[in-house]
Coordinates of C-alpha atoms in Angstrom, one line a residue:
M1 CA -29.0 -21.7 40.6
I2 CA -29.8 -24.4 43.0
H3 CA -29.8 -28.0 41.7
A4 CA -30.1 -31.6 42.8
T5 CA -27.1 -33.1 44.5
G6 CA -25.5 -36.5 44.6
P7 CA -24.0 -38.9 42.0
L8 CA -25.5 -40.9 39.2
L9 CA -25.9 -44.5 40.4
S10 CA -25.7 -46.9 37.4
L11 CA -27.0 -50.4 37.9
D12 CA -25.9 -53.0 35.3
V13 CA -28.3 -55.8 36.0
S14 CA -26.5 -58.1 33.5
K15 CA -23.3 -57.9 35.5
R16 CA -25.0 -57.0 38.8
T17 CA -22.7 -54.1 39.3
A18 CA -23.4 -50.7 40.8
T19 CA -21.2 -47.7 39.8
E20 CA -21.3 -44.2 41.1
T21 CA -20.4 -41.3 38.7
N22 CA -19.9 -37.7 39.7
I23 CA -22.4 -35.6 37.7
D24 CA -22.1 -32.2 39.5
S25 CA -21.3 -30.4 36.2
L26 CA -24.4 -31.9 34.6
L27 CA -26.6 -30.9 37.5
E28 CA -25.2 -27.4 37.5
T29 CA -26.6 -26.9 33.9
H30 CA -29.6 -29.3 33.9
V31 CA -30.7 -28.9 37.6
G32 CA -32.2 -32.5 38.0
G33 CA -35.4 -34.4 37.2
R34 CA -36.5 -34.6 33.6
A35 CA -33.8 -32.3 32.2
A36 CA -30.9 -34.3 33.8
A37 CA -32.4 -37.7 32.8
T38 CA -33.1 -36.6 29.2
A39 CA -29.5 -35.3 28.8
L40 CA -28.2 -38.6 30.2
A41 CA -30.5 -40.7 28.0
H42 CA -29.6 -38.7 24.9
E43 CA -25.9 -39.4 25.4
R44 CA -26.1 -43.0 26.9
I45 CA -28.9 -44.8 25.1
P46 CA -27.9 -45.8 21.5
F47 CA -30.1 -44.1 18.9
D48 CA -30.7 -47.6 17.4
A49 CA -31.5 -49.3 20.7
D50 CA -34.3 -51.8 21.0
P51 CA -36.8 -50.6 23.7
F52 CA -36.9 -54.1 25.0
G53 CA -33.2 -54.7 24.6
P54 CA -30.4 -54.5 27.2
K55 CA -29.0 -51.3 25.7
N56 CA -32.1 -49.3 26.6
R57 CA -31.9 -47.6 30.0
A58 CA -34.4 -46.4 32.6
Y59 CA -33.6 -43.2 34.6
L60 CA -35.3 -42.4 37.9
S61 CA -34.4 -38.8 38.9
T62 CA -35.1 -36.2 41.5
G63 CA -34.9 -32.4 41.6
P64 CA -33.6 -30.0 44.2
L65 CA -37.1 -29.3 45.6
Q66 CA -37.4 -33.0 46.7
Q67 CA -34.8 -32.0 49.2
S68 CA -37.2 -29.6 50.8
Q69 CA -40.4 -30.0 52.8
M70 CA -42.5 -27.7 50.6
S71 CA -46.0 -28.6 49.4
F72 CA -46.3 -29.8 45.8
T73 CA -42.8 -31.3 45.7
G74 CA -43.5 -35.0 46.6
R75 CA -42.8 -36.1 43.0
M76 CA -40.2 -37.8 40.9
N77 CA -39.3 -38.2 37.2
M78 CA -38.7 -41.4 35.2
T79 CA -37.3 -41.4 31.6
G80 CA -36.5 -44.1 29.0
L81 CA -36.9 -45.2 25.4
S82 CA -40.6 -45.9 25.1
P83 CA -41.8 -49.3 23.9
L84 CA -45.1 -47.6 23.0
T85 CA -43.9 -44.6 21.0
D86 CA -40.3 -45.7 20.1
G87 CA -39.0 -42.3 21.2
L88 CA -37.9 -40.8 24.5
V89 CA -40.6 -40.5 27.1
S90 CA -40.6 -39.0 30.6
S91 CA -43.3 -39.7 33.2
N92 CA -43.9 -38.0 36.6
A93 CA -45.3 -39.7 39.7
G94 CA -46.2 -38.5 43.2
G95 CA -46.5 -40.3 46.5
Y96 CA -43.8 -40.7 49.2
L97 CA -40.9 -42.1 47.3
S98 CA -38.9 -38.9 46.7
R99 CA -37.6 -38.2 50.2
N100 CA -36.6 -41.9 50.6
F101 CA -34.8 -41.7 47.3
V102 CA -32.9 -38.6 48.3
S103 CA -32.0 -40.2 51.6
T104 CA -29.7 -42.6 49.7
G105 CA -27.5 -39.7 48.7
I106 CA -27.9 -40.1 44.9
S107 CA -29.6 -37.8 42.4
V108 CA -30.2 -40.1 39.5
L109 CA -30.6 -43.9 39.2
E110 CA -29.8 -45.6 35.9
V111 CA -30.8 -49.2 35.1
T112 CA -29.3 -50.9 32.1
G113 CA -28.6 -54.5 30.9
E114 CA -30.7 -57.5 31.2
S115 CA -30.8 -59.9 34.2
D116 CA -31.1 -63.7 33.7
E117 CA -33.1 -63.9 36.9
L118 CA -36.0 -61.8 38.3
L119 CA -34.5 -59.3 40.7
A120 CA -35.4 -57.0 43.6
I121 CA -32.7 -54.4 44.0
H122 CA -32.1 -52.6 47.3
V123 CA -30.4 -49.2 47.2
T124 CA -29.2 -47.7 50.5
D125 CA -26.7 -45.0 51.5
D126 CA -24.3 -47.9 52.3
G127 CA -24.5 -49.7 48.9
V128 CA -26.6 -51.9 46.6
T129 CA -27.9 -55.4 47.0
F130 CA -29.2 -57.6 44.1
E131 CA -31.7 -60.2 45.3
E132 CA -33.1 -63.0 43.2
V133 CA -36.8 -63.2 43.7
P134 CA -38.3 -66.0 41.5
E135 CA -41.1 -66.2 44.0
L136 CA -42.3 -62.8 42.8
E137 CA -42.8 -63.9 39.2
G138 CA -46.3 -62.8 38.2
A139 CA -46.9 -61.0 41.5
T140 CA -49.2 -58.0 41.6
V141 CA -48.0 -54.6 42.8
P142 CA -49.6 -55.0 46.3
E143 CA -48.0 -58.5 46.5
V144 CA -44.6 -57.0 45.8
S145 CA -45.2 -54.4 48.6
E146 CA -46.1 -57.1 51.0
Y147 CA -43.0 -59.0 50.2
V148 CA -40.8 -56.0 50.6
E149 CA -42.4 -55.1 54.0
T150 CA -42.2 -58.7 55.3
N151 CA -38.7 -59.4 54.2
H152 CA -37.0 -55.9 54.3
D153 CA -39.2 -53.9 56.7
L154 CA -39.8 -51.2 54.1
G155 CA -43.2 -49.9 53.2
P156 CA -44.4 -49.2 49.7
E157 CA -43.3 -45.6 50.0
H158 CA -39.7 -46.9 49.7
C159 CA -40.3 -48.9 46.5
I160 CA -40.9 -48.8 42.8
A161 CA -42.4 -52.0 41.3
I162 CA -43.9 -53.5 38.3
G163 CA -46.9 -55.9 38.0
P164 CA -47.6 -58.7 35.6
A165 CA -48.1 -56.2 32.8
G166 CA -44.4 -55.1 33.1
E167 CA -43.1 -58.6 33.2
N168 CA -45.2 -59.5 30.1
L169 CA -43.9 -56.5 28.2
V170 CA -47.3 -54.8 27.8
R171 CA -46.3 -51.7 25.8
F172 CA -48.2 -49.4 28.2
A173 CA -47.1 -51.1 31.5
S174 CA -46.4 -48.6 34.3
V175 CA -43.9 -48.4 37.1
M176 CA -45.8 -48.1 40.4
T177 CA -44.8 -46.6 43.7
F178 CA -46.9 -46.5 47.0
D179 CA -49.1 -49.1 45.2
S180 CA -51.3 -46.5 43.5
R181 CA -49.0 -43.7 42.3
T182 CA -47.9 -44.2 38.7
F183 CA -45.1 -43.5 36.3
G184 CA -47.8 -44.1 33.8
R185 CA -47.4 -43.1 30.2
G186 CA -45.2 -44.7 27.6
G187 CA -44.5 -48.2 28.9
L188 CA -41.7 -47.6 31.4
G189 CA -42.9 -50.7 33.3
A190 CA -42.1 -52.8 30.3
I191 CA -38.6 -51.4 30.2
L192 CA -38.0 -52.8 33.8
G193 CA -39.8 -56.0 32.8
S194 CA -37.5 -56.5 29.8
K195 CA -34.5 -56.2 32.3
N196 CA -36.1 -58.7 34.7
V197 CA -36.3 -56.1 37.5
K198 CA -39.4 -56.5 39.6
C199 CA -38.7 -53.8 42.1
V200 CA -36.2 -51.3 43.5
T201 CA -36.2 -50.1 47.1
F202 CA -34.6 -47.0 48.6
S203 CA -33.6 -46.2 52.2
G204 CA -30.9 -44.2 54.0
D205 CA -30.1 -41.3 56.3
V206 CA -28.4 -38.8 54.0
E207 CA -29.5 -35.2 54.4
P208 CA -28.6 -33.3 51.2
P209 CA -26.9 -30.0 51.7
I210 CA -29.5 -27.7 50.1
E211 CA -31.2 -24.8 51.7
I212 CA -34.6 -23.9 50.1
P213 CA -35.4 -20.2 50.5
D214 CA -38.1 -19.4 53.1
P215 CA -40.1 -17.5 52.1
P216 CA -41.6 -18.9 49.9
E217 CA -41.4 -22.4 51.3
T218 CA -43.6 -21.8 54.4
D219 CA -46.0 -19.5 52.5
V220 CA -46.6 -22.2 49.8
H221 CA -47.3 -24.7 52.5
R222 CA -49.7 -22.5 54.4
E223 CA -51.6 -21.4 51.3
A224 CA -52.0 -25.0 50.2
A225 CA -53.3 -26.0 53.6
Q226 CA -55.8 -23.1 53.7
S227 CA -57.0 -23.5 50.1
D228 CA -60.8 -24.1 49.4
D229 CA -60.2 -25.3 45.9
P230 CA -62.7 -28.1 45.0
M231 CA -59.8 -30.2 43.7
R232 CA -58.9 -30.8 47.3
R233 CA -62.2 -32.7 47.7
Q234 CA -62.6 -34.2 44.2
G235 CA -59.2 -34.2 42.6
T236 CA -59.3 -33.8 38.8
A237 CA -62.6 -35.8 38.8
G238 CA -64.3 -32.5 39.7
G239 CA -63.9 -31.2 36.1
T240 CA -65.8 -34.0 34.5
E241 CA -69.2 -32.4 34.2
F242 CA -67.9 -29.0 33.3
I243 CA -65.8 -30.4 30.5
N244 CA -68.6 -32.7 29.3
D245 CA -71.2 -29.9 29.3
N246 CA -69.1 -27.1 27.8
F247 CA -66.4 -28.8 25.6
S248 CA -66.1 -32.5 25.0
L249 CA -65.7 -35.7 26.9
P250 CA -64.8 -38.3 24.3
T251 CA -67.3 -41.1 24.4
R252 CA -67.6 -44.6 23.0
Y253 CA -64.1 -44.6 21.5
F254 CA -64.4 -41.1 20.0
E255 CA -67.7 -41.8 18.3
E256 CA -69.4 -39.1 20.4
Y257 CA -68.4 -35.8 22.1
E258 CA -70.7 -36.0 25.2
F259 CA -71.5 -38.7 27.7
E260 CA -75.1 -38.7 28.9
H261 CA -74.1 -40.3 32.2
A262 CA -71.2 -38.0 33.1
A263 CA -72.8 -37.1 36.4
D264 CA -72.9 -40.7 37.5
I265 CA -69.1 -41.1 37.2
G266 CA -67.9 -37.5 37.8
G267 CA -66.6 -35.5 40.7
N268 CA -69.7 -35.8 43.0
A269 CA -70.0 -39.5 42.4
V270 CA -66.3 -40.0 43.2
E271 CA -66.4 -37.8 46.3
E272 CA -69.3 -39.9 47.7
K273 CA -66.9 -42.9 47.7
K274 CA -64.0 -41.0 49.2
Y275 CA -63.5 -42.2 52.8
K276 CA -60.4 -40.3 53.9
K277 CA -57.9 -37.6 52.8
G278 CA -54.9 -38.5 50.6
A279 CA -51.7 -36.6 49.8
C280 CA -48.2 -36.8 48.5
S281 CA -45.1 -36.4 50.7
A282 CA -44.9 -33.1 52.6
C283 CA -48.0 -31.7 50.7
A284 CA -50.7 -29.9 52.6
Y285 CA -53.0 -29.7 49.5
A286 CA -54.0 -33.3 49.9
C287 CA -55.9 -33.7 46.6
K288 CA -55.7 -37.5 46.3
L289 CA -58.8 -39.7 46.3
P290 CA -58.8 -42.8 48.5
T291 CA -62.2 -44.3 47.7
R292 CA -64.2 -47.3 48.9
D293 CA -67.4 -49.0 47.8
E294 CA -69.1 -50.3 51.0
E295 CA -71.3 -52.8 49.1
T296 CA -68.5 -54.6 47.4
G297 CA -65.6 -53.7 49.7
L298 CA -63.6 -52.4 46.7
E299 CA -60.9 -49.9 47.7
T300 CA -58.7 -47.9 45.3
E301 CA -57.2 -44.4 44.9
G302 CA -59.2 -42.5 42.4
P303 CA -60.5 -42.5 39.8
E304 CA -59.1 -39.2 38.5
F305 CA -60.5 -37.5 35.4
E306 CA -58.3 -39.3 32.9
T307 CA -59.4 -42.7 34.3
I308 CA -63.1 -41.6 34.3
Y309 CA -62.8 -40.9 30.6
A310 CA -60.7 -44.0 29.8
F311 CA -62.8 -46.6 31.8
G312 CA -66.0 -44.6 31.8
S313 CA -67.2 -42.5 28.9
S314 CA -64.7 -44.0 26.4
Q315 CA -66.1 -47.5 27.2
G316 CA -69.7 -46.3 27.6
V317 CA -69.6 -47.4 31.3
D318 CA -71.9 -45.4 33.6
D319 CA -71.3 -46.8 37.0
V320 CA -68.6 -45.2 39.1
V321 CA -67.8 -48.5 40.9
D322 CA -67.0 -50.1 37.6
V323 CA -64.7 -47.2 36.8
M324 CA -63.1 -47.7 40.3
K325 CA -62.6 -51.4 39.4
G326 CA -60.8 -50.5 36.2
N327 CA -58.6 -48.1 38.1
E328 CA -57.8 -50.7 40.7
L329 CA -57.0 -53.4 38.2
C330 CA -54.6 -51.2 36.4
D331 CA -52.8 -50.2 39.6
S332 CA -52.6 -53.8 40.8
L333 CA -51.5 -55.2 37.5
G334 CA -49.2 -52.2 36.7
M335 CA -50.7 -50.5 33.6
D336 CA -51.4 -46.9 32.5
T337 CA -55.1 -46.3 32.9
V338 CA -55.3 -44.0 29.9
S339 CA -53.8 -46.4 27.3
A340 CA -55.3 -49.5 28.9
G341 CA -58.8 -48.0 29.1
V342 CA -58.7 -46.5 25.6
T343 CA -57.4 -49.8 24.1
V344 CA -60.1 -51.7 25.8
A345 CA -62.6 -49.2 24.4
A346 CA -61.3 -49.9 21.0
Y347 CA -61.9 -53.6 21.6
L348 CA -65.5 -52.9 22.8
A349 CA -66.1 -50.8 19.6
S350 CA -65.0 -53.7 17.5
E351 CA -67.4 -56.1 19.3
D352 CA -70.3 -53.6 19.6
E353 CA -70.1 -54.1 23.4
F354 CA -70.0 -50.5 24.7
G355 CA -71.3 -50.4 28.3
N356 CA -70.3 -54.0 29.1
A357 CA -68.2 -53.3 32.2
A358 CA -67.7 -56.9 33.1
L359 CA -66.2 -57.6 29.6
A360 CA -64.0 -54.5 29.9
Q361 CA -62.6 -55.7 33.2
E362 CA -62.1 -59.2 31.9
V363 CA -60.2 -57.9 28.9
T364 CA -58.1 -55.5 31.0
E365 CA -56.9 -58.5 33.0
K366 CA -56.2 -60.5 29.9
I367 CA -54.0 -57.6 28.6
A368 CA -51.7 -57.8 31.6
Y369 CA -51.2 -61.5 31.1
R370 CA -51.3 -61.4 27.3
E371 CA -54.0 -64.0 27.3
G372 CA -56.2 -64.4 24.2
I373 CA -57.2 -61.1 22.6
G374 CA -55.2 -59.5 25.4
D375 CA -52.0 -60.4 23.6
S376 CA -52.9 -58.2 20.7
L377 CA -54.3 -55.4 22.8
A378 CA -51.1 -55.3 24.9
E379 CA -49.4 -53.9 21.8
G380 CA -51.6 -50.7 22.0
V381 CA -54.1 -49.2 19.6
A382 CA -51.6 -48.2 16.9
R383 CA -50.4 -51.8 16.5
C384 CA -53.7 -53.6 16.8
H385 CA -56.3 -51.3 15.3
D386 CA -56.2 -53.0 11.9
E387 CA -57.0 -56.4 13.5
L388 CA -59.8 -54.8 15.4
G389 CA -61.1 -52.9 12.4
V390 CA -61.2 -49.6 14.2
E391 CA -59.6 -46.2 13.6
D392 CA -56.2 -45.5 15.0
F393 CA -56.8 -42.8 17.6
T394 CA -53.2 -42.3 18.6
V395 CA -50.3 -39.9 18.0
K396 CA -46.8 -41.4 17.7
G397 CA -48.4 -44.6 19.0
M398 CA -49.7 -43.1 22.3
E399 CA -53.4 -43.2 23.0
F400 CA -55.2 -39.9 23.6
A401 CA -55.8 -38.3 26.9
A402 CA -59.3 -37.0 27.6
H403 CA -58.9 -33.4 26.6
D404 CA -60.3 -33.4 23.1
G405 CA -58.2 -31.8 20.4
R406 CA -61.2 -31.8 18.0
V407 CA -62.7 -29.1 20.3
L408 CA -59.6 -27.6 21.9
H409 CA -57.6 -26.8 18.8
G410 CA -54.5 -25.6 20.6
Q411 CA -54.4 -28.8 22.5
G412 CA -54.8 -30.7 19.3
L413 CA -51.8 -28.9 17.9
S414 CA -49.9 -29.8 21.1
Y415 CA -50.8 -33.5 20.7
A416 CA -49.5 -33.4 17.1
V417 CA -46.1 -31.9 17.8
A418 CA -45.4 -33.3 21.3
N419 CA -42.4 -35.5 21.4
R420 CA -44.3 -38.2 23.3
G421 CA -47.5 -38.0 21.4
A422 CA -51.1 -37.6 22.7
D423 CA -50.2 -36.8 26.3
H424 CA -52.0 -33.9 27.9
M425 CA -49.2 -33.2 30.4
Y426 CA -46.7 -32.3 27.8
A427 CA -48.0 -28.7 27.6
G428 CA -50.7 -26.6 29.3
M429 CA -52.7 -25.5 26.3
L430 CA -55.8 -27.3 27.6
S431 CA -56.0 -25.2 30.8
L432 CA -55.7 -21.9 28.8
E433 CA -58.5 -23.0 26.4
Y434 CA -60.8 -24.3 29.1
S435 CA -60.4 -21.1 31.1
G436 CA -61.0 -18.8 28.1
Q437 CA -57.6 -17.2 28.2
I438 CA -57.1 -18.5 24.7
D439 CA -60.0 -19.1 22.2
P440 CA -60.3 -22.9 21.8
E441 CA -61.2 -22.3 18.1
G442 CA -58.3 -22.3 15.7
T443 CA -54.6 -23.2 15.7
L444 CA -52.9 -20.3 14.0
G445 CA -51.1 -17.8 16.2
K446 CA -50.8 -20.3 19.1
A447 CA -47.4 -21.7 18.4
E448 CA -45.3 -19.3 20.5
T449 CA -47.7 -19.9 23.5
L450 CA -47.4 -23.7 23.0
V451 CA -43.6 -23.5 22.9
R452 CA -43.6 -21.5 26.2
E453 CA -46.0 -24.0 27.8
E454 CA -43.8 -27.0 26.7
N455 CA -40.7 -25.3 28.1
S456 CA -42.6 -24.5 31.4
A457 CA -43.8 -28.1 31.7
A458 CA -40.3 -29.5 31.1
F459 CA -38.8 -27.3 33.8
R460 CA -41.7 -28.1 36.2
D461 CA -40.7 -31.8 35.7
T462 CA -37.1 -30.8 36.3
G463 CA -37.5 -28.9 39.6
I464 CA -39.7 -31.0 40.4
V465 CA -43.1 -29.2 41.1
C466 CA -46.6 -30.7 40.9
A467 CA -48.7 -29.4 38.0
F468 CA -51.5 -28.7 40.4
G469 CA -49.2 -26.2 42.3
S470 CA -48.9 -23.6 39.7
E471 CA -51.3 -21.2 41.5
Y472 CA -49.0 -21.4 44.6
V473 CA -45.5 -22.0 43.2
T474 CA -45.7 -19.1 40.8
E475 CA -43.1 -17.9 38.3
E476 CA -41.9 -15.3 40.8
R477 CA -41.6 -17.9 43.5
L478 CA -39.7 -20.2 41.2
E479 CA -37.2 -17.4 40.6
T480 CA -36.6 -17.1 44.3
L481 CA -36.5 -20.9 44.9
F482 CA -34.0 -21.5 42.1
D483 CA -32.2 -18.2 42.4
A484 CA -32.5 -17.5 38.7
P485 CA -34.6 -15.5 36.3
Y486 CA -37.7 -17.4 35.1
E487 CA -36.6 -17.0 31.4
E488 CA -33.4 -18.9 32.4
L489 CA -35.5 -21.7 33.8
L490 CA -37.5 -21.8 30.7
E491 CA -34.3 -22.2 28.7
I492 CA -33.5 -25.4 30.6
G493 CA -36.9 -26.6 29.6
A494 CA -36.3 -25.7 26.0
R495 CA -33.0 -27.6 25.9
T496 CA -34.8 -30.6 27.3
V497 CA -37.5 -30.5 24.6
Q498 CA -34.8 -30.1 21.9
L499 CA -32.8 -33.1 23.1
E500 CA -35.9 -35.3 23.2
R501 CA -36.8 -34.3 19.7
H502 CA -33.3 -34.8 18.4
F503 CA -33.1 -38.3 19.9
N504 CA -36.4 -39.1 18.2
N505 CA -35.2 -37.7 14.9
R506 CA -32.2 -40.0 15.0
R507 CA -34.7 -42.9 15.3
G508 CA -36.5 -41.7 12.2
I509 CA -39.3 -39.7 13.8
D510 CA -39.9 -36.4 11.9
R511 CA -42.5 -34.2 10.3
S512 CA -44.4 -37.2 9.0
D513 CA -45.1 -38.2 12.6
D514 CA -46.4 -34.8 13.7
E515 CA -50.0 -35.5 12.7
L516 CA -53.5 -36.2 14.0
P517 CA -56.1 -38.8 13.1
Y518 CA -58.7 -36.1 12.7
E519 CA -58.9 -32.7 11.0
I520 CA -58.6 -29.4 12.8
P521 CA -58.3 -25.9 11.2
D522 CA -55.0 -24.9 9.6
L523 CA -53.0 -27.7 11.2
E524 CA -50.3 -27.8 8.6
A525 CA -49.7 -24.0 8.8
A526 CA -49.8 -24.1 12.6
I527 CA -47.2 -26.9 12.7
A528 CA -45.0 -24.7 10.4
E529 CA -45.4 -21.8 12.9
Y530 CA -44.4 -24.2 15.7
Y531 CA -41.3 -25.3 13.9
D532 CA -40.3 -21.7 13.4
A533 CA -41.0 -20.8 17.0
R534 CA -39.0 -23.8 18.2
G535 CA -36.2 -23.2 15.7
L536 CA -36.6 -26.5 13.9
N537 CA -36.0 -27.4 10.3
D538 CA -38.9 -27.6 7.9
D539 CA -39.0 -31.4 8.2
G540 CA -39.4 -31.2 12.0
T541 CA -35.8 -32.1 12.8
V542 CA -33.5 -30.3 15.2
P543 CA -30.6 -28.4 13.6
D544 CA -27.2 -29.7 14.6
S545 CA -26.1 -26.3 16.0
T546 CA -29.1 -26.4 18.4
V547 CA -28.2 -29.8 19.6
E548 CA -24.7 -28.7 20.4
T549 CA -26.2 -25.9 22.5
A550 CA -28.7 -28.1 24.2
A551 CA -26.3 -30.9 24.9
S552 CA -23.5 -30.5 27.5
S553 CA -20.0 -31.7 27.5
A554 CA -20.6 -32.4 31.2
V555 CA -22.8 -35.3 30.4
P556 CA -20.8 -38.5 31.1
T557 CA -20.9 -41.1 28.4
N558 CA -20.8 -44.9 28.9

């Protein structure tokens, strides 16, 4: 089986040391990406660590496909102990970082400790430099990119950075790359903020010794370039009206299931603002959305569907330019658009101010700086809903994605049991239910499918392959690319899910946390079916014997 190559580079920002560790044995069994990072986090982050403390660690990792030039592979994984959910979280971002990361010769970056000064860290194939950057305190993400380009001659495609939200420990702060691509969910930006790390750059000339089979590499690239899929024009925004008309687009902080102005903020409205093509590294599919409003001069990338929901229907906002503004604020300040938008929607609900886009934008900015009400909202809905007097629409502390589990019951089950809470990318039940492959009604009998979808998503984030490439990077092609049966690849995903859950179990997360803030049919029985299919104990914990199988003696401890 092919796998990522290169050592683990550990940066202790307390001591300002950089240490390389050979992890070939780990990569042979865990391939790279999310699986390798999860195995490292499970062994090296103490189970009782404070998410904002020096013992928490952030992992940035690549897979073997980032060492190719195949479409749908311009992505990377990031993993850490979430300040939002208090469990392990992994997030996936596109852009142009992955090839520059690989060019340094490493496969995984680990950041631990806590610096006493704000740092920019520069990783090259020749070594690591720690630079004190007090002048970047409070800087937005574009301002960090400008600094890095001016002082180090590196563009934003070489950099990960946090904005003011990360510095101020907003629990849903994101890590940004290429200014607009986001390691979004779970507060990974706040982890770097707690360590006083403003940015990390990557550059080098290493060419990893991996040969990617061709075919299918060229075939995938050609098919992506020739595709007439509407997503290439409208991104995920193209599904807005279909979902609103046929299923549910959560509206006005979950008070309603349909938004009467969906067409004003959906795919066609976004496409009208699109002024050029956008892509990720080496990808011919080019589904990104560089948009511009000529009247105001506002430019951003997006909004994608999740942001349309979070800053549009959820807030009762019906102008696509206002949604674009919310998107741009989050990118610049370094926040997850889903959690930020839904948290602002909860505030608007408490104030009876749905549709007040100016107030929503004002409050969004206050969150990043923890000013006034923003200080409470920066904690997320689960921690501030009592103060606001609204219902807690979260799972394990994570705000809901747009795909409504009250209508898509298999997706609702997925939210309930997912190790990172209400994140739609943890499993693919929503696509099966939207397409009619599975009846959206009911939860019973869906557990085995859910387990397979979770395992598939975990391996997808290990390889690493874009979720939008599934029609092109098929199961058969994955077998060829990785030189392994697909069921063996799924087993890597299964071990990853088990390690995540075991880590969370050791932090006190169990059956009582696998729940929803609303009722769907037979949820208790369906969760029991899931536990049986996943091989869990009745209380939602992972048997010790399973952990021994999922873990690896090859994982270095520190």
